Tab-separated table of N, CA and C in Angstrom:
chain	number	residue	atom	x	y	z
A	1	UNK	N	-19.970	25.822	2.306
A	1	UNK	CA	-19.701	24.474	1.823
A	1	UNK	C	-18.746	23.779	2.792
A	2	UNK	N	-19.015	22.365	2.511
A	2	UNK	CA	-17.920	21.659	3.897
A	2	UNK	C	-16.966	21.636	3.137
A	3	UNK	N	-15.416	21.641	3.402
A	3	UNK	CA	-14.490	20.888	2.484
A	3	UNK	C	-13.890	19.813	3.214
A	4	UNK	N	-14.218	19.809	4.502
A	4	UNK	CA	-14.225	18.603	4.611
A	4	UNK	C	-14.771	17.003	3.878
A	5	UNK	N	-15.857	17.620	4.152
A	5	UNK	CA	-16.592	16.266	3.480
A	5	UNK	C	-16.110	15.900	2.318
A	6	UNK	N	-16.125	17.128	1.526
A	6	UNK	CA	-15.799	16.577	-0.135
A	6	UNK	C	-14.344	15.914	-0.168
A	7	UNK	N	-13.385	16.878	0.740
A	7	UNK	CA	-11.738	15.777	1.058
A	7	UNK	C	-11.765	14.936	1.281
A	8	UNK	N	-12.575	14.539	2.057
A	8	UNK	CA	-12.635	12.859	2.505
A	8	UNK	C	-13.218	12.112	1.722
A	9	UNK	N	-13.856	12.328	0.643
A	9	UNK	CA	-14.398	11.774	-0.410
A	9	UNK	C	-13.676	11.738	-1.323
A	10	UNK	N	-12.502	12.773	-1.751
A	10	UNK	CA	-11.594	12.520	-2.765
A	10	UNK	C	-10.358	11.685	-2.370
A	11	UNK	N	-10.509	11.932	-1.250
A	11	UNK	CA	-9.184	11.294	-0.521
A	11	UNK	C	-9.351	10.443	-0.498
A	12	UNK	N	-10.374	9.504	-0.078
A	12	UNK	CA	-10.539	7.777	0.101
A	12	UNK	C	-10.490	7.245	-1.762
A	13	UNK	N	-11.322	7.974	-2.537
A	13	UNK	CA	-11.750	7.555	-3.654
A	13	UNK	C	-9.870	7.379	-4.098
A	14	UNK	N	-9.122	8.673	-4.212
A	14	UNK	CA	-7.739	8.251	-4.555
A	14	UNK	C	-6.825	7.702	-4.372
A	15	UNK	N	-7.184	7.555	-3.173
A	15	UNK	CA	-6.262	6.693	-2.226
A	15	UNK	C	-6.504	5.258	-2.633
A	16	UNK	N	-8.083	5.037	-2.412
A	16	UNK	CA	-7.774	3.503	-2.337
A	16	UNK	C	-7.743	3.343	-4.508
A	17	UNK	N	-7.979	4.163	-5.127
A	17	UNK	CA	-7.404	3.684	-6.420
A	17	UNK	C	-5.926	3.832	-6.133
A	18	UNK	N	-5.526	4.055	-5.304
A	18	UNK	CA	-3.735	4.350	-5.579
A	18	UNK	C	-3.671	2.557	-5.307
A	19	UNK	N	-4.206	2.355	-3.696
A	19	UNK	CA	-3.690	1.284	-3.669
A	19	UNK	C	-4.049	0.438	-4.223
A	20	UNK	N	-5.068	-0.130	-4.812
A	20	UNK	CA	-5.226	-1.155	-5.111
A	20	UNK	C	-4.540	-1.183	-7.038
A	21	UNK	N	-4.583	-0.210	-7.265
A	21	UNK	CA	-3.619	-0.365	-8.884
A	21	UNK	C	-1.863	-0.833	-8.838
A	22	UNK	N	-1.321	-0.395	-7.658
A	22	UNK	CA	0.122	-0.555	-6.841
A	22	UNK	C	-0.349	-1.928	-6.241
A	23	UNK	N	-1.327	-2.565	-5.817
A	23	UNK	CA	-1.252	-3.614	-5.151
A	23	UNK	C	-1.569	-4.784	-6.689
A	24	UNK	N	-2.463	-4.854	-7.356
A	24	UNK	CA	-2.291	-5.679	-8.191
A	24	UNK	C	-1.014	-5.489	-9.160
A	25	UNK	N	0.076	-4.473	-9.151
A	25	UNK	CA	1.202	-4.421	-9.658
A	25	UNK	C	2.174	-5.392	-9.176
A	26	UNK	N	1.941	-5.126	-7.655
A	26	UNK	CA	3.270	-5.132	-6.838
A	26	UNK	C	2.700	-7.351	-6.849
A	27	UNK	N	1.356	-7.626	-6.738
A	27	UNK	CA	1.115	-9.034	-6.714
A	27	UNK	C	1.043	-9.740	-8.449
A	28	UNK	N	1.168	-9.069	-9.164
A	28	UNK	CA	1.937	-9.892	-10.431
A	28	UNK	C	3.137	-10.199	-10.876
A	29	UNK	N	4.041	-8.716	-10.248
A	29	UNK	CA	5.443	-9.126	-10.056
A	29	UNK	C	5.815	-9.402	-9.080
A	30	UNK	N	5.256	-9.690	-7.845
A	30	UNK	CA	5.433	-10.460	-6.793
A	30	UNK	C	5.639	-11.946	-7.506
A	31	UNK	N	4.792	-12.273	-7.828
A	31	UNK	CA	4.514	-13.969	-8.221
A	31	UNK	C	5.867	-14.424	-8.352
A	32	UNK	N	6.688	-13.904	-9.566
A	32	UNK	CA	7.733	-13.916	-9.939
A	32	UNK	C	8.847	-13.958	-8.892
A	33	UNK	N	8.540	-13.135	-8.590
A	33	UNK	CA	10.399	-12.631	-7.335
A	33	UNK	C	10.365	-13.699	-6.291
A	34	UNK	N	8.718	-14.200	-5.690
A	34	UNK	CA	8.710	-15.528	-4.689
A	34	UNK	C	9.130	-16.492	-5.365
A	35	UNK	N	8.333	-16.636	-6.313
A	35	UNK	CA	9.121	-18.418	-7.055
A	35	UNK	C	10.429	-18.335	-7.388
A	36	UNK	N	11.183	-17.214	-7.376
A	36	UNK	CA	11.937	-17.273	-7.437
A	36	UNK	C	13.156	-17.245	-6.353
A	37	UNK	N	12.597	-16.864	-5.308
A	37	UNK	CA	12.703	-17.051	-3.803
A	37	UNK	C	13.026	-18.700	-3.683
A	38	UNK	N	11.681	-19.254	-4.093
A	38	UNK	CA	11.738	-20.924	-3.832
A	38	UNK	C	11.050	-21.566	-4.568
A	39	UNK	N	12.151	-21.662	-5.767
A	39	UNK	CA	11.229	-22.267	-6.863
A	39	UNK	C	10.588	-23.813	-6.875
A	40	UNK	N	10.737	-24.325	-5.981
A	40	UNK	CA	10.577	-25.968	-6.450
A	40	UNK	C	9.090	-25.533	-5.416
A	41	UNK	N	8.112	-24.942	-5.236
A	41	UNK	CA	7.041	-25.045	-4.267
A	41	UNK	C	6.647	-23.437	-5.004
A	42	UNK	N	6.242	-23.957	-5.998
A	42	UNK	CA	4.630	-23.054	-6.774
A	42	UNK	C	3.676	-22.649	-6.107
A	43	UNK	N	2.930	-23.650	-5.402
A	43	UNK	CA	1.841	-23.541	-4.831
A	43	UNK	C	2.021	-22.528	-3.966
A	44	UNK	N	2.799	-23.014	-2.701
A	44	UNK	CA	3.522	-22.149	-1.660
A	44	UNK	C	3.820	-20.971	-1.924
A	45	UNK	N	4.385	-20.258	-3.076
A	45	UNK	CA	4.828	-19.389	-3.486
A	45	UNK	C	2.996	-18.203	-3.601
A	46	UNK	N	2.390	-18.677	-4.210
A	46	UNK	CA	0.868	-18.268	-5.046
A	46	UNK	C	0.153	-17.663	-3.699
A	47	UNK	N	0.220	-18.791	-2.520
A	47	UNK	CA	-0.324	-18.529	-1.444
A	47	UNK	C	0.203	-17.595	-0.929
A	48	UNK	N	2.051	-17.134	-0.709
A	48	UNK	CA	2.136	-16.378	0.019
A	48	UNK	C	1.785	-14.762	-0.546
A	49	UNK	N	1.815	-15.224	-1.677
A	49	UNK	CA	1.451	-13.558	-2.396
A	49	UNK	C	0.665	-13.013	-2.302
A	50	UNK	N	-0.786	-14.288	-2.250
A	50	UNK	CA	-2.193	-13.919	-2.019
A	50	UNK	C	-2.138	-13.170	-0.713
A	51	UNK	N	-1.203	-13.957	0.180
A	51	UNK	CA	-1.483	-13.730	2.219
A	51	UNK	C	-0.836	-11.670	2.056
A	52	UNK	N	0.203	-11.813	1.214
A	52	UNK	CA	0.963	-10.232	1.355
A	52	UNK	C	0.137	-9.466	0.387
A	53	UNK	N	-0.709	-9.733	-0.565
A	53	UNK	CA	-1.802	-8.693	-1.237
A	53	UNK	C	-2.933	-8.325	-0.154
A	54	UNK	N	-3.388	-9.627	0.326
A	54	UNK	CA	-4.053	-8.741	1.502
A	54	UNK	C	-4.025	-8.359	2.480
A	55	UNK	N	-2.945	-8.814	3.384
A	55	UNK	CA	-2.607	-7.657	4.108
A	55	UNK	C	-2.398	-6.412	3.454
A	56	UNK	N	-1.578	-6.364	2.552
A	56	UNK	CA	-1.177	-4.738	1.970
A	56	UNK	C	-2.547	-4.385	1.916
A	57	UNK	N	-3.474	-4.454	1.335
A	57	UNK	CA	-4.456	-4.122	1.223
A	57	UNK	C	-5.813	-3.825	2.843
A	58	UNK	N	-5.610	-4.939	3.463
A	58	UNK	CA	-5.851	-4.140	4.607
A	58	UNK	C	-5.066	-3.213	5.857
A	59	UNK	N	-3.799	-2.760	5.197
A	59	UNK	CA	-3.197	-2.455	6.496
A	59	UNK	C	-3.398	-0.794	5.594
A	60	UNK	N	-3.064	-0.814	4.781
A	60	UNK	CA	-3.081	0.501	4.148
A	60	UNK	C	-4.280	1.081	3.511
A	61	UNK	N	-5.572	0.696	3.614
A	61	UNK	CA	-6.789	1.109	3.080
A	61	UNK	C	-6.891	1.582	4.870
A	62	UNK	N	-6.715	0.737	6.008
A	62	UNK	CA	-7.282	1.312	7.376
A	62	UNK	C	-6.602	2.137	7.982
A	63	UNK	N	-5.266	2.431	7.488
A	63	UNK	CA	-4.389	3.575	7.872
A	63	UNK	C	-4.741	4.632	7.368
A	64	UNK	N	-4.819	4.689	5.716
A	64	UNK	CA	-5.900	5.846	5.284
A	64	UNK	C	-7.074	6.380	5.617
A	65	UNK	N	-8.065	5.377	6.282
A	65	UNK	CA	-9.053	5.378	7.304
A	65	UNK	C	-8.740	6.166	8.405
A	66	UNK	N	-8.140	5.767	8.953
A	66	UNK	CA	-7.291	6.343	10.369
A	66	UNK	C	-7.194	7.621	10.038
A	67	UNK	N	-6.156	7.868	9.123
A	67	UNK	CA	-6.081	9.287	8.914
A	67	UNK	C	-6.941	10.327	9.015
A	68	UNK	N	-8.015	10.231	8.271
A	68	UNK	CA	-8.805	11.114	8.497
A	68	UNK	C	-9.630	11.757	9.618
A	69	UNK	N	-9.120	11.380	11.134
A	69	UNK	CA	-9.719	11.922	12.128
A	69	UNK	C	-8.617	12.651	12.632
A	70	UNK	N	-7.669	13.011	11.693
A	70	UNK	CA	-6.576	14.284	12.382
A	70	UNK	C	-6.304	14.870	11.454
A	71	UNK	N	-7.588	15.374	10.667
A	71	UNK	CA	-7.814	16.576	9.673
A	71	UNK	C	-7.596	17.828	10.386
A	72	UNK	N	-7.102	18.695	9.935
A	72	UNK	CA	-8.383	19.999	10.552
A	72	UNK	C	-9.248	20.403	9.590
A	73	UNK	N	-9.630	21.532	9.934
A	73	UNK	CA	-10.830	21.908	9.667
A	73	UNK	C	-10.443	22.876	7.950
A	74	UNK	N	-10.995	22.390	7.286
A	74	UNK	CA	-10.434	23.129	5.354
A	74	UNK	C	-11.732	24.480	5.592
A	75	UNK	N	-10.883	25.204	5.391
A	75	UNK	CA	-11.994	26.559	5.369
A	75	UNK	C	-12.157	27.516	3.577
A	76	UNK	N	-11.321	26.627	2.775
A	76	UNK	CA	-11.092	27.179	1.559
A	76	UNK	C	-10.994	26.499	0.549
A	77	UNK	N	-10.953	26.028	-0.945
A	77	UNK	CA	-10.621	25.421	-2.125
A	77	UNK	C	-9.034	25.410	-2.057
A	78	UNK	N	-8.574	26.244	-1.976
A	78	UNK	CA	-6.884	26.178	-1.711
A	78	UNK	C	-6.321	25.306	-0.890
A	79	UNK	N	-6.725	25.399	0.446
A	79	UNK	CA	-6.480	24.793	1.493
A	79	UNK	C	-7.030	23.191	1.235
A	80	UNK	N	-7.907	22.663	0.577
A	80	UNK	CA	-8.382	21.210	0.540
A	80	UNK	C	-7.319	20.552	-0.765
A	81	UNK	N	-6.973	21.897	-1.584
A	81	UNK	CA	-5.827	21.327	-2.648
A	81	UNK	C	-4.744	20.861	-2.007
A	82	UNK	N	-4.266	21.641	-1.096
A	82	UNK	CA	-3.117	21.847	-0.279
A	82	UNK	C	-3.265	20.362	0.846
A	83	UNK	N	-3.845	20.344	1.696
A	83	UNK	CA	-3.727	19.003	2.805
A	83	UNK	C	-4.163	17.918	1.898
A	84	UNK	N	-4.702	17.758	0.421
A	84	UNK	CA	-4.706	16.748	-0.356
A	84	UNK	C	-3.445	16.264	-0.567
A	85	UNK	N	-2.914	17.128	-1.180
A	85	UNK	CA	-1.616	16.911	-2.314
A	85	UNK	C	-0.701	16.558	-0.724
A	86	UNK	N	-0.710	16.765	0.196
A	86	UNK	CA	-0.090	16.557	1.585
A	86	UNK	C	0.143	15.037	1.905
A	87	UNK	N	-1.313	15.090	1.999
A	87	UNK	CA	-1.745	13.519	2.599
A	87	UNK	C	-2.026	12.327	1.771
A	88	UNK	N	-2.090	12.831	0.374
A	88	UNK	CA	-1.913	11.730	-0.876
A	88	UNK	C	-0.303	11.576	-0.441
A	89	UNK	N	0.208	12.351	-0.644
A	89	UNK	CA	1.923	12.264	-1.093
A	89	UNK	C	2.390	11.649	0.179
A	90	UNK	N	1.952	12.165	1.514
A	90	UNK	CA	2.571	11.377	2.943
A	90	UNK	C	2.102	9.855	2.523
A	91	UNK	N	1.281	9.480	1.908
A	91	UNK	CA	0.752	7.925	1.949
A	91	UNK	C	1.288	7.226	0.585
A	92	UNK	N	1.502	7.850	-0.577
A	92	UNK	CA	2.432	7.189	-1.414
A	92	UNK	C	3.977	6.805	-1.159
A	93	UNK	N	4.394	7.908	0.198
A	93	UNK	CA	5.909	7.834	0.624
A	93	UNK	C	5.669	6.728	1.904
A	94	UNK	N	4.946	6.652	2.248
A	94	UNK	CA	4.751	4.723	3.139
A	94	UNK	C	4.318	3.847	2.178
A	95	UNK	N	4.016	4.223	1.339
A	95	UNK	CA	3.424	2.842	0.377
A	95	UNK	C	4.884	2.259	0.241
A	96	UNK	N	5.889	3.107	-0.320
A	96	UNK	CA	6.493	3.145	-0.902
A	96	UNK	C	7.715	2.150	-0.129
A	97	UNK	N	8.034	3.170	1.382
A	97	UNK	CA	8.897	2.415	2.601
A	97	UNK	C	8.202	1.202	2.728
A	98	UNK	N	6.801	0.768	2.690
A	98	UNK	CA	6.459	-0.837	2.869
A	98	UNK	C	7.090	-1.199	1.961
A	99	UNK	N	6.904	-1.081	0.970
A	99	UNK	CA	6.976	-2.123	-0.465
A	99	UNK	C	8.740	-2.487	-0.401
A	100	UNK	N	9.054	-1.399	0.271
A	100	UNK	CA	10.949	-2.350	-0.127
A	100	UNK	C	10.939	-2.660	1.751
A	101	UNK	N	10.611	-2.426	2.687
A	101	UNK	CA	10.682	-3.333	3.658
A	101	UNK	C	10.180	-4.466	3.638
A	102	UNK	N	8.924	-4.856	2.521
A	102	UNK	CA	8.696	-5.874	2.915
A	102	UNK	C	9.544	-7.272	1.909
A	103	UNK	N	9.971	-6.281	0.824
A	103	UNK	CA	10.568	-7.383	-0.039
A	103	UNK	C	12.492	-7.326	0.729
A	104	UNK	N	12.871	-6.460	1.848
A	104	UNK	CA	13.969	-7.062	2.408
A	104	UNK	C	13.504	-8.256	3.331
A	105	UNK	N	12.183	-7.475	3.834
A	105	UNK	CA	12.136	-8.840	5.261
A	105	UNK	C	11.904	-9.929	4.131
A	106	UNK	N	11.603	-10.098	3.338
A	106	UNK	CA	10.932	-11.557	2.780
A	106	UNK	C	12.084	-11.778	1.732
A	107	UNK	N	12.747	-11.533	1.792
A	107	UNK	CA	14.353	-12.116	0.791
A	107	UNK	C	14.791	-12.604	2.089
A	108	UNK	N	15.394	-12.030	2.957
A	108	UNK	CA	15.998	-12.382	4.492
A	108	UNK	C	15.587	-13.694	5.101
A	109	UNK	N	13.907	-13.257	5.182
A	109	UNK	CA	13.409	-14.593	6.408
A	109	UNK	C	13.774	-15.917	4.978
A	110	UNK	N	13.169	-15.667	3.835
A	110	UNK	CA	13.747	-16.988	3.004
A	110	UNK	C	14.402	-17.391	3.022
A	111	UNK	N	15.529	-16.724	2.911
A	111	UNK	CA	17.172	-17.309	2.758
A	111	UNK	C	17.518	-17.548	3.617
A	112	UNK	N	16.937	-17.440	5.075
A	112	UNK	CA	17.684	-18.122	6.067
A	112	UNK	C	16.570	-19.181	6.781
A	113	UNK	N	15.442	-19.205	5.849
A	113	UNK	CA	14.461	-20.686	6.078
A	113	UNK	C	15.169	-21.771	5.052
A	114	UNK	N	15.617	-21.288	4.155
A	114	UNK	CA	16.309	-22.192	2.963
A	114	UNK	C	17.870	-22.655	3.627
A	115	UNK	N	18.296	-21.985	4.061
A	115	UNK	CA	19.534	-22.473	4.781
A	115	UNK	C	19.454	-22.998	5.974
C-alpha cells in the first residue's frame, strides 16, 4: 500500500478544513477589531478583511501544497500517524505566528496612517 498517497490525501483534506474554519473565524472577528481600527470608514474596513481572508487563504492552502514535496517516503501505518500529527501541528503553529503578526502589523501600520 502507498502511504504516501493516502497522507497526502488526509493531509490536504485537514489542512485545508483547518484553514478555512480558522479563516472564516479569524474574518468575522476581524470585521470587528478593523472598524474598530477606523471606525468612521465601514466600507474600507469590509474590504480590507475581504483583501486579508484571501490572502490567508491563499498563502497558507499553497504552503501546505508546497509541503508535500519534502515528504519522505511512509513505509508503515505508524509512521503516516506520526509525520501527520508532525506536519498538521508544524502548520497550526504558523497559522498561529501569522494570525498575531498580522494583527500587530495591522494595529501598527493603522495607527500610524491615522496619525
Amino acid at each position: 500500500m502507498d502511504y504516501n498517497i493516502l497522507g497526502y490525501g488526509i493531509f490536504i483534506t485537514v489542512i485545508v478544513f483547518i484553514i478555512v474554519v480558522v479563516g472564516k473565524i479569524c474574518y468575522r472577528n476581524g470585521n470587528i477589531f478593523v472598524a474598530e481600527l477606523i471606525p468612521d470608514h465601514l466600507d474600507l474596513c469590509q474590504q480590507i478583511n475581504k483583501s486579508l481572508l484571501v490572502s490567508y487563504y491563499l498563502v497558507n492552502i499553497g504552503y501546505c501544497a508546497m509541503t508535500l514535496v519534502g515528504w519522505e517516503t511512509i513505509c508503515s501505518s505508524q509512521q503516516l500517524v506520526e509525520v501527520m500529527a508532525v506536519k498538521v501541528a508544524t502548520i497550526v503553529c504558523i497559522l498561529s505566528v501569522l494570525h498575531y503578526l498580522n494583527i500587530y502589523l495591522l494595529t501598527n501600520t493603522i495607527h500610524k496612517l491615522i496619525k
